[in-house]
XYZ file of C-alpha atoms in Angstrom:
414
model
C 147.203 27.280 91.601
C 148.988 30.210 90.951
C 148.211 33.672 91.867
C 149.712 37.213 91.786
C 148.893 40.473 93.353
C 148.379 43.043 90.866
C 147.553 46.236 92.760
C 145.851 47.697 95.756
C 141.918 48.769 95.366
C 140.448 51.784 96.562
C 138.118 49.974 99.082
C 139.380 48.595 102.221
C 137.223 46.497 104.476
C 137.230 45.361 108.396
C 137.024 41.729 107.873
C 140.102 41.606 105.190
C 142.973 43.502 104.484
C 143.099 46.283 101.653
C 140.822 44.814 98.809
C 143.193 43.582 96.247
C 143.053 42.617 92.352
C 144.099 39.084 92.304
C 145.147 37.063 89.248
C 144.362 33.300 90.166
C 144.467 30.033 87.992
C 142.212 27.222 88.551
C 143.413 23.911 86.886
C 140.983 20.837 86.134
C 143.797 19.102 84.261
C 144.800 17.859 80.929
C 141.589 16.880 79.136
C 139.174 18.607 81.685
C 140.052 15.475 83.915
C 138.723 16.779 87.250
C 135.941 19.113 88.625
C 137.059 21.991 91.087
C 135.096 23.567 93.578
C 136.176 27.127 94.437
C 135.796 29.845 97.060
C 136.493 33.470 96.280
C 137.082 34.176 99.672
C 139.489 31.126 100.301
C 140.436 29.731 96.819
C 140.314 26.053 95.998
C 138.084 23.878 98.293
C 138.054 20.432 96.542
C 138.848 18.556 93.607
C 137.591 15.391 92.313
C 137.917 13.319 88.961
C 135.109 14.075 86.619
C 134.582 10.362 85.601
C 134.459 8.483 88.732
C 130.382 8.823 89.284
C 127.279 8.037 87.011
C 124.483 9.741 88.850
C 123.880 12.180 91.723
C 121.304 12.647 94.390
C 120.398 15.845 95.711
C 121.497 15.439 99.612
C 119.549 18.653 100.715
C 116.654 18.352 103.226
C 113.851 18.911 100.763
C 115.744 17.954 97.407
C 115.055 15.329 95.221
C 116.596 15.985 91.866
C 118.717 13.351 90.318
C 121.734 14.120 88.012
C 123.436 11.941 85.367
C 127.237 12.574 84.726
C 126.365 13.319 80.963
C 130.139 14.776 80.172
C 131.340 11.345 80.057
C 128.945 10.052 77.479
C 126.345 9.290 80.116
C 122.719 9.256 78.556
C 119.425 8.503 79.918
C 115.881 7.854 78.406
C 112.319 7.948 79.889
C 111.031 4.177 79.164
C 107.651 4.905 77.550
C 106.498 1.386 77.255
C 105.214 0.943 81.043
C 104.963 2.208 84.252
C 107.057 0.475 87.040
C 105.156 -2.866 86.878
C 106.831 -3.248 83.735
C 110.430 -3.828 85.324
C 110.780 -7.610 84.162
C 109.752 -6.799 80.693
C 111.680 -3.559 79.637
C 113.228 -3.512 76.419
C 114.912 -0.889 74.318
C 112.907 -1.639 70.948
C 112.479 2.071 69.430
C 115.221 3.566 71.398
C 116.512 5.687 68.807
C 113.091 7.541 68.745
C 113.244 8.245 72.550
C 113.977 11.631 73.770
C 117.023 11.662 75.573
C 117.069 13.654 79.336
C 119.605 15.726 80.196
C 120.314 17.839 83.666
C 119.292 21.670 83.489
C 122.365 23.884 83.239
C 120.272 26.698 84.851
C 119.467 25.031 88.205
C 120.777 22.209 90.506
C 117.304 21.171 91.112
C 116.411 19.795 88.228
C 118.175 16.795 86.948
C 117.790 14.588 84.075
C 115.547 12.161 86.040
C 113.492 14.933 87.097
C 112.750 15.597 83.093
C 109.891 16.517 81.826
C 108.363 18.553 84.508
C 104.517 18.178 84.310
C 101.929 20.552 85.614
C 101.444 18.501 88.688
C 103.392 20.298 91.548
C 103.868 16.769 93.224
C 105.275 15.186 90.000
C 109.124 15.315 90.252
C 109.800 13.372 87.170
C 110.982 10.170 88.263
C 108.285 10.252 91.336
C 105.336 11.705 92.966
C 105.560 13.519 96.267
C 102.942 12.602 98.670
C 101.604 15.363 100.946
C 100.457 13.011 103.715
C 103.378 10.886 104.083
C 106.340 13.516 102.695
C 107.532 10.203 100.418
C 108.264 10.555 97.013
C 107.390 7.026 95.213
C 108.847 6.431 92.058
C 106.312 5.668 89.023
C 108.918 5.703 86.272
C 111.265 3.184 84.318
C 114.473 4.363 82.914
C 117.198 3.321 80.609
C 120.734 4.494 81.021
C 123.864 4.236 78.936
C 126.882 4.596 81.012
C 130.445 5.920 79.914
C 131.622 2.447 79.260
C 128.887 1.941 76.690
C 126.816 -0.702 79.095
C 123.062 -0.009 78.898
C 121.191 -0.609 82.315
C 117.610 -0.373 83.413
C 116.967 1.827 86.636
C 114.188 2.580 88.879
C 114.602 5.422 91.366
C 111.926 3.620 93.713
C 111.680 5.658 96.761
C 112.831 8.752 98.937
C 111.502 8.322 102.422
C 112.826 9.736 105.909
C 115.991 10.963 103.749
C 116.766 7.649 102.317
C 116.964 7.317 98.583
C 116.011 3.788 97.425
C 116.957 2.653 93.728
C 117.127 -0.387 91.718
C 119.283 -1.103 88.496
C 120.522 -4.091 86.364
C 121.580 -4.923 83.055
C 118.696 -4.956 80.465
C 118.633 -8.751 80.149
C 117.864 -8.472 84.050
C 121.022 -9.979 85.410
C 123.017 -7.986 88.197
C 120.013 -6.641 89.675
C 120.859 -4.605 92.728
C 118.702 -2.648 94.982
C 120.889 -0.011 96.839
C 120.291 2.963 99.202
C 121.841 6.380 99.908
C 121.301 8.137 102.950
C 121.100 11.778 102.885
C 122.260 12.579 106.423
C 125.497 10.774 105.566
C 126.139 13.980 103.057
C 125.063 16.840 105.326
C 125.860 20.256 104.430
C 126.782 19.247 100.699
C 124.704 19.560 97.587
C 124.998 16.124 96.296
C 125.770 12.376 97.008
C 127.239 10.529 94.013
C 126.657 6.843 93.197
C 128.818 4.747 90.440
C 126.455 2.037 88.687
C 129.880 0.793 87.253
C 131.284 0.007 90.896
C 128.198 -0.155 92.839
C 129.624 2.695 94.808
C 128.457 5.514 96.858
C 131.097 8.553 96.621
C 131.211 11.608 98.807
C 132.838 13.969 96.210
C 132.204 17.345 97.258
C 133.237 20.003 99.872
C 130.697 21.623 102.271
C 128.285 23.601 100.172
C 128.837 26.740 102.631
C 132.627 26.598 101.583
C 132.281 27.321 97.849
C 131.043 29.733 95.430
C 132.170 28.234 91.647
C 132.389 24.932 90.128
C 135.131 24.634 87.205
C 133.744 21.770 85.058
C 132.565 20.730 81.941
C 128.700 20.295 81.768
C 125.938 19.838 78.983
C 124.639 23.109 77.629
C 122.000 23.659 74.830
C 123.287 25.556 72.027
C 120.500 24.513 70.928
C 121.332 20.845 70.937
C 123.029 19.190 73.951
C 126.423 20.130 73.798
C 129.590 19.371 76.235
C 131.074 22.913 77.221
C 133.999 23.548 79.685
C 132.898 26.510 81.726
C 132.124 27.519 85.365
C 128.924 27.264 87.228
C 128.131 28.920 90.606
C 126.505 27.214 93.784
C 123.043 27.523 94.826
C 122.498 30.565 96.600
C 125.186 32.459 94.932
C 123.771 35.131 92.241
C 125.549 36.625 89.377
C 125.353 40.031 87.309
C 126.970 39.599 83.547
C 127.538 43.127 82.375
C 128.670 43.975 78.391
C 130.141 45.572 76.435
C 132.365 47.529 78.883
C 134.896 49.691 77.434
C 137.346 49.083 80.471
C 136.349 46.121 82.538
C 139.322 46.929 84.851
C 138.030 50.036 86.315
C 134.108 49.234 85.831
C 132.667 49.294 89.593
C 129.050 49.752 89.379
C 128.196 46.301 91.293
C 125.322 47.867 93.020
C 123.331 48.951 90.113
C 122.959 45.397 88.589
C 120.535 42.786 88.293
C 121.848 39.361 90.049
C 120.877 36.233 88.469
C 120.243 32.945 90.052
C 120.684 31.067 86.828
C 123.965 28.500 87.673
C 125.247 29.373 84.208
C 125.479 33.108 84.130
C 129.051 33.029 83.888
C 129.153 29.500 81.896
C 131.217 28.839 78.961
C 130.846 31.619 76.347
C 133.204 34.210 77.693
C 135.720 32.366 75.360
C 135.725 31.575 71.739
C 137.807 29.337 69.696
C 139.326 30.107 66.159
C 142.944 28.571 66.155
C 143.403 29.387 69.681
C 141.024 30.619 72.578
C 140.113 33.922 72.558
C 138.874 35.472 75.604
C 135.803 38.537 75.518
C 137.514 41.499 76.779
C 134.748 43.667 77.278
C 132.706 41.895 80.318
C 132.454 42.013 84.005
C 130.892 39.617 86.392
C 129.857 40.317 89.693
C 129.249 37.732 91.804
C 127.117 37.913 95.234
C 128.075 35.224 97.512
C 125.653 33.264 100.077
C 127.121 35.749 103.016
C 126.539 38.671 100.642
C 130.226 39.391 99.613
C 130.188 40.802 96.115
C 133.392 39.963 94.192
C 134.259 41.775 90.491
C 135.534 38.487 88.551
C 137.002 39.006 84.810
C 138.020 35.888 83.002
C 141.671 36.551 81.305
C 142.961 33.515 79.948
C 141.746 29.849 79.278
C 144.111 27.149 78.494
C 141.915 24.399 76.716
C 141.977 20.603 76.908
C 145.824 20.535 77.201
C 146.045 22.439 80.463
C 142.705 22.807 81.763
C 143.673 26.248 83.082
C 141.024 29.035 83.891
C 142.608 32.452 84.041
C 140.617 35.330 85.786
C 140.953 38.336 88.052
C 139.051 38.647 90.987
C 138.550 41.660 93.431
C 136.106 42.049 96.626
C 134.109 45.122 96.065
C 131.665 44.723 99.028
C 132.147 42.619 102.058
C 129.241 41.606 104.741
C 129.612 43.775 107.728
C 126.433 41.861 109.979
C 124.921 38.744 110.347
C 122.152 37.119 112.382
C 122.387 34.327 114.760
C 121.787 31.730 112.199
C 125.100 33.355 110.098
C 122.539 34.959 107.629
C 123.497 38.196 106.337
C 121.891 41.045 107.241
C 123.482 43.804 105.412
C 126.577 45.352 103.492
C 128.511 48.270 103.414
C 131.009 49.973 100.822
C 132.633 53.339 100.737
C 133.449 54.889 97.347
C 136.067 56.879 96.714
C 138.231 55.093 99.525
C 140.950 56.576 100.207
C 138.989 59.864 99.974
C 140.920 63.109 98.899
C 138.947 66.071 100.332
C 135.536 65.259 98.233
C 132.490 63.323 99.213
C 132.468 59.506 99.812
C 129.720 58.035 98.882
C 128.334 55.397 101.634
C 126.564 52.799 100.266
C 124.897 50.168 102.520
C 122.035 47.722 102.246
C 119.778 45.906 104.981
C 118.547 42.440 103.903
C 115.316 42.658 106.105
C 113.636 45.619 107.797
C 115.092 47.575 110.688
C 113.768 50.237 113.021
C 116.607 52.780 112.760
C 120.121 53.279 111.514
C 122.917 55.722 112.255
C 126.264 56.450 111.040
C 129.233 57.241 113.375
C 132.909 57.791 112.273
C 135.838 56.884 115.012
C 139.397 57.900 114.738
C 142.127 55.587 115.652
C 141.807 56.376 119.314
C 138.281 54.891 119.273
C 137.056 58.888 119.662
C 133.468 59.402 118.183
C 134.149 62.433 115.587
C 130.933 62.345 113.520
C 127.462 60.829 113.922
C 124.215 61.439 111.794
C 120.945 59.358 111.482
C 120.242 57.288 108.252
C 117.732 56.075 106.421
C 116.507 52.752 107.471
C 114.993 51.579 104.075
C 115.122 47.920 103.284
C 117.624 47.214 100.151
C 119.981 49.736 98.572
C 120.588 53.250 100.478
C 123.280 55.670 99.667
C 124.383 58.796 101.812
C 127.062 61.376 100.810
C 129.721 61.773 103.729
C 131.478 64.996 103.467
C 135.229 64.082 104.111
C 136.666 67.628 103.869
C 136.119 67.938 107.604
C 138.283 65.277 108.681
C 141.958 65.255 109.025
C 144.277 63.125 106.937
C 144.404 59.593 108.390
C 142.164 56.464 109.060
C 138.726 56.238 110.557
C 136.272 53.575 110.951
C 132.903 54.157 109.665
C 130.109 52.400 111.244
C 126.522 51.870 110.250
C 124.525 50.408 113.618
C 120.964 49.233 113.375
C 119.090 47.403 115.930
C 122.013 46.398 117.832
C 124.143 45.267 114.927
C 127.089 46.936 112.897
C 128.370 47.347 109.662
C 131.935 48.701 109.767
C 134.412 49.433 106.875
C 137.803 51.436 107.104
C 138.059 54.713 105.683
C 141.202 56.519 104.590
C 141.359 60.511 104.179
C 144.376 61.710 102.468
């Protein structure tokens, strides 16, 4: 990873030093050999070869999505000839007419084994969920082609008490294997992985709480399935995509955007290829992390398959001020402009849930309160104009207090 600080941004936060525009490079290697998980706050959190797994199982408490590693050439078909009673007699007659199944490129919760989704809310694709036992019982057979070119039949038999049970074999019936994968061994991670080629469970991911973005290859639909190189975001992370922008470097309206949950909101199409890669120079991404921080991200370069380098700028534009006892964000606070030069500074604050009252207080460096005023306590985004001409030049702490909690930011008055 290469990193260089370009300049100091106008906003500074209590939990960080002065906000900075940082140029970072994440490399997934020649030929896009790896996947890399990335934290906007703490940089790279993990790396794994893209080709050492075949299927991935949702490790979340209530999750049941199952993915395939489509970028290595792995393909999946739902067997149309019979239900699970046809395991012994499964054949691939007419395979060329079967519809291949792919992972969703907009949600982690829908893998290839979950397609097609029916109108039955308890039909999870590969199996049926029971509201009585809370088990998912497999009702479908599949044919899977591995990256090696080998075809196998596979049956996801059961998800019960946090344990997946699945069976796979060669089409001839040889090498018949029943395996289990236990979610609790991967607590806090999105997926547990399995290599059908090596009969091996794999622990590949960092903790979900520790990363925001995944630099990887994935299958997009443009409109046909096609392997692309791009950036996906974590579940619970949301992204706003704004273009065209005349000057992305100075654009700062993060609070007025619609943030989307689709994991491919950044995706691959910020770049195009002619004789070399050209980066769209009129777009900005604002990324809201699970904790509520907002980062401004601008792609600035791409190395293609020769290096696998993704080059981008990042800048924290809003920082979480308070969290509840479970660590969930309760609100955010940002000041703009900051430093202030005698004009009004806009105090932008938001509450994720209802609060009974809110008050803004300003403290000098000695801890003395120099200003206090009641605020609106509406859920969601609020703004307040603070007249900074009443303050002497120097550094102050701006706090928004609500129900015993506190958001706080530094304010510099010139």
